[in-house]
Amino acid sequence: MPEHAPLIFRDIVTDDRFHYGAEVVTTRGLSPADSPSSVVGLAEDLLADPRIGWISVTDNPGGGPMLPPDWLAGRLSAHRHRMVLHLTCKDMNRSGIEAAAWRYASEGFDNLLAITGDYPTGGFGGTAEPVFDLDSLGLIHLLHLMNEGLQVPGRRGALETLPATNFFIGCVVSPFKRHERELMPQYFKLIRKIAAGAEWVLPQLGYDMRKFHEIKLLLASRRLEVPVVGNVYVLSGFVAKLFHSGKLAGCVVSDELLETCQKQAASPDKGQKFFHEFAAKQLAVVKGLGFTAGYLGGMAKAETFGKVIDLAESFGENDWRDFLPEICYSQ
């Protein structure tokens, strides 16, 4: 196990070493401050693990109502510089988003992943009405202007410049599209996001390593030196079926991969060995391709994160070249 002093997230994505991050998903329901919480416990364990450089806290993934990311971050504020909070556009208009951004900045949570967000799938009394007053590009532009000192009308009509924030803004892109007419708008928008102020990139979920590499090639062709974090989600039979259904935007599992996952899930260990090794191989490939870090999700126990990372680190320096053609599940 490597023993390095914890870095802040800004340093992690610019450091020469390859780092690992972990996704933490909050829950729906009451979680009093004086009561044990499995989510808080997981986050604490991950942050205490020297293999984990940072954690990233989601904002109502899948469109359902959950505790906001700064609820969890607030419980672990001593590690604020090693946490990334997701900020989405689906539940709030531009004023609500700006207010949330001011709250995050005031609480010292500067690392933000700006996302349009998943269309709501449920809520009290039925499906919630989505907002989408801004999209991710507009959100990035707002956060960038806040970093420069947002100008707003003052009491006497003159513009007033508000104190500058210090957000470290990330964005997402999905290279996993079936048709060129779907793919190219993603890439054009990625370039616009970077121009608007995004400073690091997280691809959405897919299992074709050639498409991950394509992002690097696109940025290189535009001479954009922006850190890219590899996104790896540990599959199971259930998760593969969900991703294959198309019900979760930005999560793609092909017919061939679904068939493989269902076959592995029927084994005595429910495919656990296969799925962990599959994720570890993905981490090895993104490391070999020159990504700045690997971001790991889909697990509920800190020790499982560690097991997958240890497996990834056990591979030889050039093994990723053999793994890459194995993980090319295109649509």
Coordinates of C-alpha atoms in Angstrom, one line a residue:
M1 CA 0.0 0.0 0.0
P2 CA 1.5 3.3 -1.0
E3 CA 2.2 5.8 1.8
H4 CA 2.0 9.4 0.6
A5 CA 0.8 12.5 2.4
P6 CA -2.8 13.2 1.2
L7 CA -2.9 15.8 -1.6
I8 CA -5.7 18.2 -2.2
F9 CA -7.8 17.4 -5.3
R10 CA -6.4 20.3 -7.3
D11 CA -2.9 18.7 -6.9
I12 CA -4.2 15.2 -7.5
V13 CA -5.3 16.0 -11.1
T14 CA -2.0 17.7 -11.9
D15 CA 0.4 15.4 -10.1
D16 CA 2.7 13.1 -12.0
R17 CA 1.5 10.0 -10.1
F18 CA -1.7 8.2 -11.0
H19 CA -4.3 8.5 -8.2
Y20 CA -7.6 6.9 -7.3
G21 CA -10.9 8.5 -6.3
A22 CA -14.1 6.9 -5.0
E23 CA -17.8 7.7 -5.6
V24 CA -20.1 8.1 -2.6
V25 CA -23.9 8.2 -3.1
T26 CA -26.1 9.7 -0.4
T27 CA -29.5 8.3 0.6
R28 CA -33.1 9.3 0.9
G29 CA -34.5 9.8 4.4
L30 CA -33.6 11.1 7.8
S31 CA -30.0 10.9 9.0
P32 CA -29.6 12.8 12.4
A33 CA -26.2 14.1 13.2
D34 CA -26.0 12.1 16.4
S35 CA -26.9 8.8 14.8
P36 CA -24.6 6.3 12.9
S37 CA -24.8 6.6 9.1
S38 CA -23.5 3.9 6.7
V39 CA -22.9 6.6 4.1
V40 CA -20.8 8.7 6.5
G41 CA -19.0 5.6 7.7
L42 CA -18.1 4.7 4.1
A43 CA -16.9 8.2 3.3
E44 CA -14.8 8.2 6.5
D45 CA -13.2 4.8 5.7
L46 CA -12.4 5.9 2.2
L47 CA -10.8 9.1 3.2
A48 CA -8.7 7.3 5.8
D49 CA -7.4 4.9 3.2
P50 CA -4.1 6.1 1.7
R51 CA -5.0 4.5 -1.6
I52 CA -7.9 6.9 -2.0
G53 CA -7.0 10.4 -3.1
W54 CA -10.4 11.9 -3.0
I55 CA -14.1 11.1 -2.8
S56 CA -16.8 12.5 -5.0
V57 CA -20.4 13.0 -3.7
T58 CA -23.3 12.7 -6.1
D59 CA -26.3 14.9 -6.4
N60 CA -29.5 12.8 -6.7
P61 CA -28.2 10.4 -9.3
G62 CA -31.0 8.7 -11.3
G63 CA -33.3 11.6 -10.7
G64 CA -34.5 10.6 -7.2
P65 CA -34.6 12.7 -4.1
M66 CA -31.6 12.2 -1.8
L67 CA -29.7 14.1 0.8
P68 CA -27.7 16.9 -0.9
P69 CA -23.9 16.4 -1.3
D70 CA -23.0 19.2 1.1
W71 CA -24.8 17.3 3.9
L72 CA -22.2 14.5 3.7
A73 CA -19.4 16.9 3.0
G74 CA -20.4 19.0 6.0
R75 CA -20.0 15.9 8.3
L76 CA -16.4 15.5 7.0
S77 CA -15.4 19.2 6.6
A78 CA -11.8 18.5 7.7
H79 CA -11.3 16.8 4.4
R80 CA -13.1 19.4 2.3
H81 CA -10.1 19.8 -0.1
R82 CA -10.3 16.1 -0.9
M83 CA -13.9 16.1 -1.8
V84 CA -15.7 16.8 -5.1
L85 CA -19.4 17.8 -4.9
H86 CA -21.7 17.3 -7.9
L87 CA -23.9 20.2 -8.8
T88 CA -26.8 19.6 -11.2
C89 CA -29.4 21.7 -13.0
K90 CA -32.5 19.5 -12.8
D91 CA -33.9 20.6 -9.5
M92 CA -33.2 24.3 -9.3
N93 CA -33.5 27.4 -11.4
R94 CA -30.5 29.6 -12.0
S95 CA -31.1 31.6 -8.8
G96 CA -31.3 28.4 -6.7
I97 CA -28.1 27.1 -8.4
E98 CA -26.3 30.3 -7.7
A99 CA -27.4 30.2 -4.1
A100 CA -26.2 26.6 -3.8
A101 CA -22.9 27.6 -5.3
W102 CA -22.5 30.5 -2.8
R103 CA -23.3 28.0 0.0
Y104 CA -20.7 25.6 -1.2
A105 CA -18.1 28.3 -1.5
S106 CA -18.9 29.7 1.9
E107 CA -18.6 26.2 3.4
G108 CA -15.2 25.8 1.8
F109 CA -16.2 23.2 -0.8
D110 CA -14.5 24.4 -4.0
N111 CA -14.2 21.3 -6.0
L112 CA -17.4 21.0 -8.1
L113 CA -18.5 18.7 -11.0
A114 CA -20.9 20.7 -13.1
I115 CA -23.6 18.4 -14.6
T116 CA -26.9 19.0 -16.3
G117 CA -28.3 16.1 -14.3
D118 CA -30.6 13.1 -14.7
Y119 CA -34.3 13.6 -15.6
P120 CA -36.4 13.0 -12.5
T121 CA -37.8 9.5 -12.2
G122 CA -40.0 9.8 -9.1
G123 CA -40.9 11.8 -6.1
F124 CA -43.6 12.6 -3.6
G125 CA -47.0 12.0 -5.3
G126 CA -45.5 11.2 -8.7
T127 CA -42.7 12.3 -11.0
A128 CA -41.1 15.6 -10.1
E129 CA -41.2 18.4 -12.7
P130 CA -37.6 19.0 -14.0
V131 CA -36.2 22.5 -14.1
F132 CA -33.2 22.7 -16.4
D133 CA -33.2 26.5 -16.4
L134 CA -29.5 26.2 -17.1
D135 CA -27.6 23.3 -18.6
S136 CA -24.1 22.2 -17.7
L137 CA -22.5 24.7 -20.1
G138 CA -24.5 27.6 -18.5
L139 CA -23.6 26.3 -15.0
I140 CA -19.9 26.2 -15.9
H141 CA -20.1 29.8 -17.2
L142 CA -21.9 30.9 -14.0
L143 CA -19.2 29.3 -11.8
H144 CA -16.4 30.8 -13.9
L145 CA -17.9 34.3 -13.5
M146 CA -18.2 33.7 -9.8
N147 CA -14.5 32.9 -9.8
E148 CA -13.8 36.2 -11.5
G149 CA -16.1 38.1 -9.2
L150 CA -19.7 38.0 -10.3
Q151 CA -21.1 41.4 -11.3
V152 CA -24.7 42.1 -10.2
P153 CA -26.9 45.2 -10.2
G154 CA -26.2 47.3 -7.0
R155 CA -28.8 49.2 -5.0
R156 CA -28.3 52.4 -7.1
G157 CA -28.2 50.7 -10.4
A158 CA -24.5 50.5 -10.8
L159 CA -22.8 47.2 -11.2
E160 CA -21.4 45.7 -8.0
T161 CA -18.7 43.0 -8.0
L162 CA -19.2 40.3 -5.5
P163 CA -16.2 38.6 -3.8
A164 CA -14.5 36.0 -6.0
T165 CA -14.9 32.3 -5.4
N166 CA -12.2 29.7 -5.9
F167 CA -14.1 26.9 -7.6
F168 CA -12.2 24.1 -9.4
I169 CA -14.7 23.2 -12.0
G170 CA -15.1 19.8 -13.7
C171 CA -17.3 18.7 -16.5
V172 CA -18.5 15.5 -18.1
V173 CA -18.6 14.1 -21.6
S174 CA -20.1 10.9 -23.1
P175 CA -18.1 9.4 -26.0
F176 CA -20.3 6.3 -25.9
K177 CA -22.7 7.2 -28.7
R178 CA -24.0 4.9 -31.5
H179 CA -24.1 7.5 -34.3
E180 CA -21.8 10.3 -35.4
R181 CA -24.8 12.8 -35.2
E182 CA -25.0 12.0 -31.4
L183 CA -21.3 11.9 -30.8
M184 CA -20.1 15.1 -32.4
P185 CA -22.4 17.4 -30.4
Q186 CA -20.9 15.9 -27.2
Y187 CA -17.4 16.8 -28.4
F188 CA -18.3 20.2 -29.6
K189 CA -20.0 20.9 -26.3
L190 CA -16.9 19.6 -24.4
I191 CA -14.7 22.1 -26.2
R192 CA -17.2 24.8 -25.3
K193 CA -17.3 23.7 -21.6
I194 CA -13.5 24.0 -21.4
A195 CA -13.7 27.5 -23.1
A196 CA -16.3 28.4 -20.5
G197 CA -14.1 27.5 -17.6
A198 CA -14.1 23.8 -17.0
E199 CA -10.6 22.7 -15.8
W200 CA -10.9 18.9 -15.7
V201 CA -12.9 16.3 -17.4
L202 CA -14.7 13.1 -16.3
P203 CA -16.1 10.8 -19.0
Q204 CA -19.5 9.3 -18.4
L205 CA -19.8 5.5 -18.1
G206 CA -19.1 3.0 -20.9
Y207 CA -17.0 -0.1 -21.5
D208 CA -15.1 0.6 -24.7
M209 CA -11.6 1.8 -23.9
R210 CA -11.1 3.0 -27.4
K211 CA -13.7 5.7 -26.8
F212 CA -11.9 6.8 -23.6
H213 CA -8.7 7.2 -25.7
E214 CA -10.7 9.2 -28.3
I215 CA -11.3 11.9 -25.7
K216 CA -7.5 12.2 -25.2
L217 CA -7.0 12.4 -28.9
L218 CA -9.6 15.0 -29.3
L219 CA -8.1 17.3 -26.6
A220 CA -4.6 16.7 -28.0
S221 CA -5.8 17.7 -31.5
R222 CA -7.1 21.0 -30.1
R223 CA -4.0 21.5 -28.0
L224 CA -6.1 21.5 -24.8
E225 CA -4.0 20.4 -21.9
V226 CA -6.9 19.5 -19.5
P227 CA -6.7 16.6 -17.0
V228 CA -9.0 13.7 -17.8
V229 CA -10.1 11.3 -15.0
G230 CA -11.0 7.7 -16.1
N231 CA -14.5 6.7 -14.9
V232 CA -14.9 3.0 -13.8
Y233 CA -18.1 1.6 -12.4
V234 CA -18.0 -2.0 -11.0
L235 CA -20.7 -4.0 -12.8
S236 CA -22.9 -6.8 -11.5
G237 CA -25.6 -8.7 -13.3
F238 CA -28.3 -6.2 -12.1
V239 CA -26.2 -3.1 -12.8
A240 CA -25.4 -4.3 -16.3
K241 CA -29.0 -4.9 -17.1
L242 CA -29.9 -1.4 -15.8
F243 CA -27.2 0.3 -17.8
H244 CA -28.2 -1.7 -20.9
S245 CA -31.9 -0.6 -20.5
G246 CA -31.0 3.0 -21.4
K247 CA -32.9 4.3 -18.3
L248 CA -29.8 5.9 -16.9
A249 CA -28.5 8.6 -19.2
G250 CA -24.7 8.4 -19.8
C251 CA -24.4 4.8 -18.7
V252 CA -23.9 2.4 -21.6
V253 CA -23.6 -1.4 -21.7
S254 CA -23.7 -3.2 -25.0
D255 CA -25.6 -6.3 -25.9
E256 CA -22.4 -8.3 -25.9
L257 CA -21.3 -7.1 -22.5
L258 CA -24.7 -7.7 -21.0
E259 CA -24.6 -11.3 -22.2
T260 CA -21.2 -11.7 -20.6
C261 CA -22.3 -10.1 -17.4
Q262 CA -25.4 -12.3 -17.1
K263 CA -23.4 -15.4 -17.7
Q264 CA -20.8 -14.4 -15.0
A265 CA -23.6 -13.4 -12.6
A266 CA -24.9 -16.9 -12.8
S267 CA -21.7 -18.4 -11.4
P268 CA -21.4 -19.5 -7.7
D269 CA -19.8 -16.2 -6.6
K270 CA -22.3 -14.2 -8.7
G271 CA -19.5 -13.0 -10.9
Q272 CA -17.8 -11.1 -8.1
K273 CA -14.2 -12.2 -9.1
F274 CA -14.9 -11.4 -12.8
F275 CA -16.4 -8.0 -12.1
H276 CA -13.7 -6.9 -9.7
E277 CA -11.0 -8.0 -12.2
F278 CA -12.8 -6.3 -15.1
A279 CA -12.9 -3.0 -13.2
A280 CA -9.2 -3.4 -12.2
K281 CA -8.3 -3.9 -15.8
Q282 CA -10.1 -0.8 -16.8
L283 CA -8.1 1.2 -14.2
A284 CA -4.9 -0.3 -15.6
V285 CA -5.9 0.8 -19.1
V286 CA -6.8 4.4 -18.2
K287 CA -3.5 4.6 -16.4
G288 CA -1.7 3.3 -19.4
L289 CA -3.5 5.7 -21.7
G290 CA -2.2 8.6 -19.7
F291 CA -5.3 9.6 -17.7
T292 CA -4.5 11.6 -14.6
A293 CA -6.5 9.4 -12.2
G294 CA -9.1 6.6 -12.0
Y295 CA -12.5 7.2 -10.4
L296 CA -14.2 4.1 -9.0
G297 CA -17.8 3.6 -8.2
G298 CA -20.5 1.0 -7.7
M299 CA -19.4 -0.5 -4.3
A300 CA -20.8 -0.1 -0.8
K301 CA -17.8 -1.1 1.2
A302 CA -14.5 0.6 1.5
E303 CA -12.6 -2.6 1.6
T304 CA -14.0 -3.5 -1.8
F305 CA -12.6 -0.3 -3.3
G306 CA -9.2 -1.2 -1.8
K307 CA -9.4 -4.7 -3.2
V308 CA -10.0 -3.5 -6.8
I309 CA -7.3 -0.9 -6.5
D310 CA -4.8 -3.4 -5.2
L311 CA -5.6 -5.7 -8.0
A312 CA -5.1 -2.9 -10.5
E313 CA -1.7 -2.1 -9.0
S314 CA -0.7 -5.8 -9.1
F315 CA -0.6 -5.9 -12.9
G316 CA 2.6 -5.4 -14.9
E317 CA 3.5 -2.0 -16.3
N318 CA 2.5 -3.0 -19.8
D319 CA -0.3 -5.4 -19.1
W320 CA -2.8 -2.7 -20.0
R321 CA -1.9 -3.2 -23.6
D322 CA -3.3 -6.7 -23.5
F323 CA -6.4 -5.6 -21.5
L324 CA -7.4 -2.8 -23.9
P325 CA -8.6 -5.0 -26.8
E326 CA -10.5 -7.1 -24.2
I327 CA -12.6 -4.1 -23.1
C328 CA -13.9 -2.8 -26.4
Y329 CA -17.6 -3.3 -26.1
S330 CA -18.8 -1.0 -28.8
Q331 CA -22.4 -0.4 -29.7

